[in-house]
Amino acid sequence: MLAAFSISVLSAQTKVIAHRGYWNCEGSAQNSIASLQKARELHIYGSEFDVWMTSDGVLVVNHDATVEGMRIDDTPYEKLKDIRLKNGEKLPLLEEYLLEGKKDKKTKLILEIKSHNTKDKEDRATAAVVEMVKKTGVKKQTEYIAFSLNVCKELVRLTPKTEIAYLNGDLAPQELKALKISGIDYNLSVLKKNKDWIEKAHQLKMKVNVWTVNKEADMQEMIDAKVDYITTDNPVAARELITKK
Ligand code: MG
């Protein structure tokens, strides 16, 4: 009885996801290959990153829609390929990012597909990402997140057994469950206002992730509320807080 209790407590422990990788340190930059390598060294649950498709179908890793004044989904890769990140790395291709991630299967790849400027582009980007994840052999360690409900629905259709979480914060867990979406990944302010969604999601066997939690008091509040994952720019602080308990 006691053993079973301990196991359930352990499995319920909140885990840490590095937001845009671990970039808040020397030699790193948001969404860089280095940020993935540095997240890996922390032995946390996962490392998050953002994915766009260029106008000619190349998948790249970047947060903003626009780089150096060019909207990624309207620009051919040729015009983007020489762009440098803050740490000197070039704009990563999704393929090289996933192959780097594959070197340590224990670090989950939390792949955000961004909201493209047409439904057609979004559908093509989603299909291409799912193909690339399959081709690079990282399907088992990849989990998807997206603000676009369209992207989430496409993911359910294309890769139904994979973890897929919705980011936009405007739907209750049961509405997403009905669409076969497996988790909520909501802004801190949304979950503070709707704490009952955490329990509701768990009752529905859905996962709960929260972004972007950078203050220790907020981390503690979310740990106490039993979220499954905390997505943070301060993964070291979050990890320390959890292991201290
Ligand atoms: Mg993101």
PDB file of C-alpha atoms in Angstrom, residues 48-212:
ATOM      1  CA  GLU A  48      10.625  23.257 -26.401  1.00  0.00           C
ATOM      2  CA  PHE A  49      11.167  24.900 -29.805  1.00  0.00           C
ATOM      3  CA  ASP A  50       9.135  26.616 -32.550  1.00  0.00           C
ATOM      4  CA  VAL A  51       8.755  25.552 -36.164  1.00  0.00           C
ATOM      5  CA  TRP A  52       7.862  27.417 -39.365  1.00  0.00           C
ATOM      6  CA  MET A  53       7.732  26.406 -43.006  1.00  0.00           C
ATOM      7  CA  THR A  54       9.254  28.731 -45.605  1.00  0.00           C
ATOM      8  CA  SER A  55       7.308  29.640 -48.772  1.00  0.00           C
ATOM      9  CA  ASP A  56       9.197  26.892 -50.631  1.00  0.00           C
ATOM     10  CA  GLY A  57       8.504  24.177 -48.051  1.00  0.00           C
ATOM     11  CA  VAL A  58      11.665  24.176 -45.900  1.00  0.00           C
ATOM     12  CA  LEU A  59      11.104  23.630 -42.163  1.00  0.00           C
ATOM     13  CA  VAL A  60      13.107  25.920 -39.882  1.00  0.00           C
ATOM     14  CA  VAL A  61      13.309  26.509 -36.134  1.00  0.00           C
ATOM     15  CA  ASN A  62      12.520  30.070 -35.003  1.00  0.00           C
ATOM     16  CA  HIS A  63      10.122  31.794 -32.651  1.00  0.00           C
ATOM     17  CA  ASP A  64       9.026  34.975 -34.407  1.00  0.00           C
ATOM     18  CA  ALA A  65       7.004  34.997 -37.612  1.00  0.00           C
ATOM     19  CA  THR A  66       9.431  37.553 -39.007  1.00  0.00           C
ATOM     20  CA  VAL A  67      13.230  37.562 -39.169  1.00  0.00           C
ATOM     21  CA  GLU A  68      15.133  40.607 -40.353  1.00  0.00           C
ATOM     22  CA  GLY A  69      11.909  42.042 -41.741  1.00  0.00           C
ATOM     23  CA  MET A  70      10.993  38.902 -43.711  1.00  0.00           C
ATOM     24  CA  ARG A  71       7.920  36.845 -42.855  1.00  0.00           C
ATOM     25  CA  ILE A  72       9.189  33.233 -42.839  1.00  0.00           C
ATOM     26  CA  ASP A  73       6.057  31.674 -44.355  1.00  0.00           C
ATOM     27  CA  ASP A  74       6.217  34.186 -47.251  1.00  0.00           C
ATOM     28  CA  THR A  75       9.973  33.884 -47.896  1.00  0.00           C
ATOM     29  CA  PRO A  76      12.013  31.218 -49.733  1.00  0.00           C
ATOM     30  CA  TYR A  77      14.718  29.501 -47.689  1.00  0.00           C
ATOM     31  CA  GLU A  78      17.458  30.888 -49.935  1.00  0.00           C
ATOM     32  CA  LYS A  79      16.826  34.346 -48.470  1.00  0.00           C
ATOM     33  CA  LEU A  80      16.896  33.076 -44.872  1.00  0.00           C
ATOM     34  CA  LYS A  81      19.732  30.588 -44.906  1.00  0.00           C
ATOM     35  CA  ASP A  82      22.518  33.024 -43.968  1.00  0.00           C
ATOM     36  CA  ILE A  83      20.700  34.536 -41.000  1.00  0.00           C
ATOM     37  CA  ARG A  84      22.641  34.173 -37.766  1.00  0.00           C
ATOM     38  CA  LEU A  85      21.255  33.684 -34.268  1.00  0.00           C
ATOM     39  CA  LYS A  86      22.588  35.711 -31.328  1.00  0.00           C
ATOM     40  CA  ASN A  87      25.169  33.025 -30.513  1.00  0.00           C
ATOM     41  CA  GLY A  88      26.496  32.968 -34.094  1.00  0.00           C
ATOM     42  CA  GLU A  89      24.711  29.801 -35.180  1.00  0.00           C
ATOM     43  CA  LYS A  90      22.793  29.827 -38.416  1.00  0.00           C
ATOM     44  CA  LEU A  91      18.980  29.569 -38.408  1.00  0.00           C
ATOM     45  CA  PRO A  92      18.511  25.833 -37.675  1.00  0.00           C
ATOM     46  CA  LEU A  93      16.724  23.509 -40.065  1.00  0.00           C
ATOM     47  CA  LEU A  94      14.149  21.326 -38.328  1.00  0.00           C
ATOM     48  CA  GLU A  95      15.914  18.252 -39.707  1.00  0.00           C
ATOM     49  CA  GLU A  96      19.251  19.085 -38.059  1.00  0.00           C
ATOM     50  CA  TYR A  97      17.469  20.088 -34.853  1.00  0.00           C
ATOM     51  CA  LEU A  98      15.664  16.740 -34.613  1.00  0.00           C
ATOM     52  CA  LEU A  99      18.817  14.776 -35.438  1.00  0.00           C
ATOM     53  CA  GLU A 100      20.596  16.616 -32.618  1.00  0.00           C
ATOM     54  CA  GLY A 101      17.689  15.824 -30.289  1.00  0.00           C
ATOM     55  CA  LYS A 102      17.864  12.171 -31.228  1.00  0.00           C
ATOM     56  CA  LYS A 103      21.317  11.911 -29.611  1.00  0.00           C
ATOM     57  CA  ASP A 104      19.594  11.722 -26.211  1.00  0.00           C
ATOM     58  CA  LYS A 105      16.258   9.974 -26.360  1.00  0.00           C
ATOM     59  CA  LYS A 106      15.517  10.846 -22.715  1.00  0.00           C
ATOM     60  CA  THR A 107      14.989  14.538 -23.467  1.00  0.00           C
ATOM     61  CA  LYS A 108      11.546  15.024 -25.013  1.00  0.00           C
ATOM     62  CA  LEU A 109      11.293  17.248 -28.058  1.00  0.00           C
ATOM     63  CA  ILE A 110       8.407  19.630 -27.414  1.00  0.00           C
ATOM     64  CA  LEU A 111       7.682  20.778 -30.950  1.00  0.00           C
ATOM     65  CA  GLU A 112       5.499  23.841 -31.434  1.00  0.00           C
ATOM     66  CA  ILE A 113       4.045  24.319 -34.898  1.00  0.00           C
ATOM     67  CA  LYS A 114       3.421  28.041 -35.355  1.00  0.00           C
ATOM     68  CA  SER A 115       0.232  29.541 -36.785  1.00  0.00           C
ATOM     69  CA  HIS A 116       0.941  30.179 -40.481  1.00  0.00           C
ATOM     70  CA  ASN A 117      -0.814  32.939 -42.419  1.00  0.00           C
ATOM     71  CA  THR A 118      -3.120  30.664 -44.426  1.00  0.00           C
ATOM     72  CA  LYS A 119      -4.853  27.393 -43.579  1.00  0.00           C
ATOM     73  CA  ASP A 120      -3.290  25.789 -46.634  1.00  0.00           C
ATOM     74  CA  LYS A 121       0.247  26.671 -45.477  1.00  0.00           C
ATOM     75  CA  GLU A 122      -0.564  25.477 -41.987  1.00  0.00           C
ATOM     76  CA  ASP A 123      -1.850  22.133 -43.278  1.00  0.00           C
ATOM     77  CA  ARG A 124       1.213  21.671 -45.482  1.00  0.00           C
ATOM     78  CA  ALA A 125       3.567  22.671 -42.656  1.00  0.00           C
ATOM     79  CA  THR A 126       1.892  20.231 -40.255  1.00  0.00           C
ATOM     80  CA  ALA A 127       2.076  17.351 -42.737  1.00  0.00           C
ATOM     81  CA  ALA A 128       5.724  18.144 -43.520  1.00  0.00           C
ATOM     82  CA  VAL A 129       6.647  18.306 -39.816  1.00  0.00           C
ATOM     83  CA  VAL A 130       4.992  14.946 -39.083  1.00  0.00           C
ATOM     84  CA  GLU A 131       6.886  13.438 -42.056  1.00  0.00           C
ATOM     85  CA  MET A 132      10.194  14.907 -40.859  1.00  0.00           C
ATOM     86  CA  VAL A 133       9.669  13.577 -37.328  1.00  0.00           C
ATOM     87  CA  LYS A 134       9.054  10.133 -38.808  1.00  0.00           C
ATOM     88  CA  LYS A 135      11.996  10.349 -41.237  1.00  0.00           C
ATOM     89  CA  THR A 136      14.477  11.369 -38.534  1.00  0.00           C
ATOM     90  CA  GLY A 137      13.267   8.607 -36.202  1.00  0.00           C
ATOM     91  CA  VAL A 138      12.223  10.778 -33.263  1.00  0.00           C
ATOM     92  CA  LYS A 139       8.501  10.017 -33.204  1.00  0.00           C
ATOM     93  CA  LYS A 140       8.605   8.421 -29.751  1.00  0.00           C
ATOM     94  CA  GLN A 141      10.364  11.361 -28.114  1.00  0.00           C
ATOM     95  CA  THR A 142       8.342  14.106 -29.820  1.00  0.00           C
ATOM     96  CA  GLU A 143       5.282  15.859 -28.382  1.00  0.00           C
ATOM     97  CA  TYR A 144       3.392  18.564 -30.257  1.00  0.00           C
ATOM     98  CA  ILE A 145       1.971  21.892 -29.141  1.00  0.00           C
ATOM     99  CA  ALA A 146       0.141  24.586 -31.140  1.00  0.00           C
ATOM    100  CA  PHE A 147      -1.988  27.700 -30.689  1.00  0.00           C
ATOM    101  CA  SER A 148      -3.890  26.877 -33.856  1.00  0.00           C
ATOM    102  CA  LEU A 149      -6.810  24.513 -33.323  1.00  0.00           C
ATOM    103  CA  ASN A 150      -6.500  23.696 -37.014  1.00  0.00           C
ATOM    104  CA  VAL A 151      -2.921  22.461 -36.463  1.00  0.00           C
ATOM    105  CA  CYS A 152      -4.017  20.382 -33.458  1.00  0.00           C
ATOM    106  CA  LYS A 153      -6.826  18.776 -35.468  1.00  0.00           C
ATOM    107  CA  GLU A 154      -4.473  18.012 -38.346  1.00  0.00           C
ATOM    108  CA  LEU A 155      -2.038  16.423 -35.886  1.00  0.00           C
ATOM    109  CA  VAL A 156      -4.804  14.254 -34.424  1.00  0.00           C
ATOM    110  CA  ARG A 157      -5.624  13.116 -37.969  1.00  0.00           C
ATOM    111  CA  LEU A 158      -1.998  12.492 -39.019  1.00  0.00           C
ATOM    112  CA  THR A 159      -0.388  11.197 -35.812  1.00  0.00           C
ATOM    113  CA  PRO A 160      -3.224  10.293 -33.419  1.00  0.00           C
ATOM    114  CA  LYS A 161      -1.153   8.358 -30.883  1.00  0.00           C
ATOM    115  CA  THR A 162       1.252  11.238 -30.210  1.00  0.00           C
ATOM    116  CA  GLU A 163       0.864  13.735 -27.361  1.00  0.00           C
ATOM    117  CA  ILE A 164      -0.758  16.914 -28.724  1.00  0.00           C
ATOM    118  CA  ALA A 165      -1.505  19.926 -26.528  1.00  0.00           C
ATOM    119  CA  TYR A 166      -3.429  23.091 -27.341  1.00  0.00           C
ATOM    120  CA  LEU A 167      -1.888  26.414 -26.286  1.00  0.00           C
ATOM    121  CA  ASN A 168      -4.529  29.040 -26.854  1.00  0.00           C
ATOM    122  CA  GLY A 169      -6.228  28.879 -23.453  1.00  0.00           C
ATOM    123  CA  ASP A 170      -9.812  29.449 -24.643  1.00  0.00           C
ATOM    124  CA  LEU A 171     -11.208  25.902 -24.518  1.00  0.00           C
ATOM    125  CA  ALA A 172     -12.076  23.727 -21.527  1.00  0.00           C
ATOM    126  CA  PRO A 173     -10.370  20.315 -21.275  1.00  0.00           C
ATOM    127  CA  GLN A 174     -13.557  18.419 -22.152  1.00  0.00           C
ATOM    128  CA  GLU A 175     -13.920  20.349 -25.441  1.00  0.00           C
ATOM    129  CA  LEU A 176     -10.388  19.320 -26.453  1.00  0.00           C
ATOM    130  CA  LYS A 177     -10.903  15.748 -25.283  1.00  0.00           C
ATOM    131  CA  ALA A 178     -13.881  15.536 -27.641  1.00  0.00           C
ATOM    132  CA  LEU A 179     -11.465  16.432 -30.467  1.00  0.00           C
ATOM    133  CA  LYS A 180      -8.997  13.731 -29.263  1.00  0.00           C
ATOM    134  CA  ILE A 181      -6.413  16.374 -28.301  1.00  0.00           C
ATOM    135  CA  SER A 182      -4.413  14.917 -25.423  1.00  0.00           C
ATOM    136  CA  GLY A 183      -3.433  17.921 -23.351  1.00  0.00           C
ATOM    137  CA  ILE A 184      -3.733  21.556 -22.389  1.00  0.00           C
ATOM    138  CA  ASP A 185      -0.666  23.805 -22.393  1.00  0.00           C
ATOM    139  CA  TYR A 186      -2.005  27.097 -21.107  1.00  0.00           C
ATOM    140  CA  ASN A 187      -0.664  30.458 -20.050  1.00  0.00           C
ATOM    141  CA  LEU A 188      -0.045  30.870 -16.323  1.00  0.00           C
ATOM    142  CA  SER A 189      -2.779  33.522 -15.997  1.00  0.00           C
ATOM    143  CA  VAL A 190      -5.339  31.195 -17.635  1.00  0.00           C
ATOM    144  CA  LEU A 191      -4.621  28.350 -15.226  1.00  0.00           C
ATOM    145  CA  LYS A 192      -4.584  30.684 -12.224  1.00  0.00           C
ATOM    146  CA  LYS A 193      -8.093  31.779 -13.216  1.00  0.00           C
ATOM    147  CA  ASN A 194      -9.309  28.273 -14.070  1.00  0.00           C
ATOM    148  CA  LYS A 195      -7.598  26.046 -11.523  1.00  0.00           C
ATOM    149  CA  ASP A 196     -10.437  23.503 -11.838  1.00  0.00           C
ATOM    150  CA  TRP A 197      -9.272  22.813 -15.425  1.00  0.00           C
ATOM    151  CA  ILE A 198      -6.183  21.098 -14.008  1.00  0.00           C
ATOM    152  CA  GLU A 199      -8.230  18.528 -12.136  1.00  0.00           C
ATOM    153  CA  LYS A 200     -10.771  18.240 -14.968  1.00  0.00           C
ATOM    154  CA  ALA A 201      -7.982  17.513 -17.431  1.00  0.00           C
ATOM    155  CA  HIS A 202      -6.527  14.861 -15.140  1.00  0.00           C
ATOM    156  CA  GLN A 203      -9.930  13.226 -14.695  1.00  0.00           C
ATOM    157  CA  LEU A 204     -10.068  13.015 -18.500  1.00  0.00           C
ATOM    158  CA  LYS A 205      -6.541  11.503 -18.513  1.00  0.00           C
ATOM    159  CA  MET A 206      -5.144  14.591 -20.212  1.00  0.00           C
ATOM    160  CA  LYS A 207      -1.790  16.221 -19.471  1.00  0.00           C
ATOM    161  CA  VAL A 208      -1.432  19.764 -18.148  1.00  0.00           C
ATOM    162  CA  ASN A 209       1.455  22.036 -19.100  1.00  0.00           C
ATOM    163  CA  VAL A 210       1.784  25.729 -18.176  1.00  0.00           C
ATOM    164  CA  TRP A 211       3.799  28.551 -19.809  1.00  0.00           C
ATOM    165  CA  THR A 212       5.898  30.597 -19.280  1.00  0.00           C
TER     166      THR A 212
END
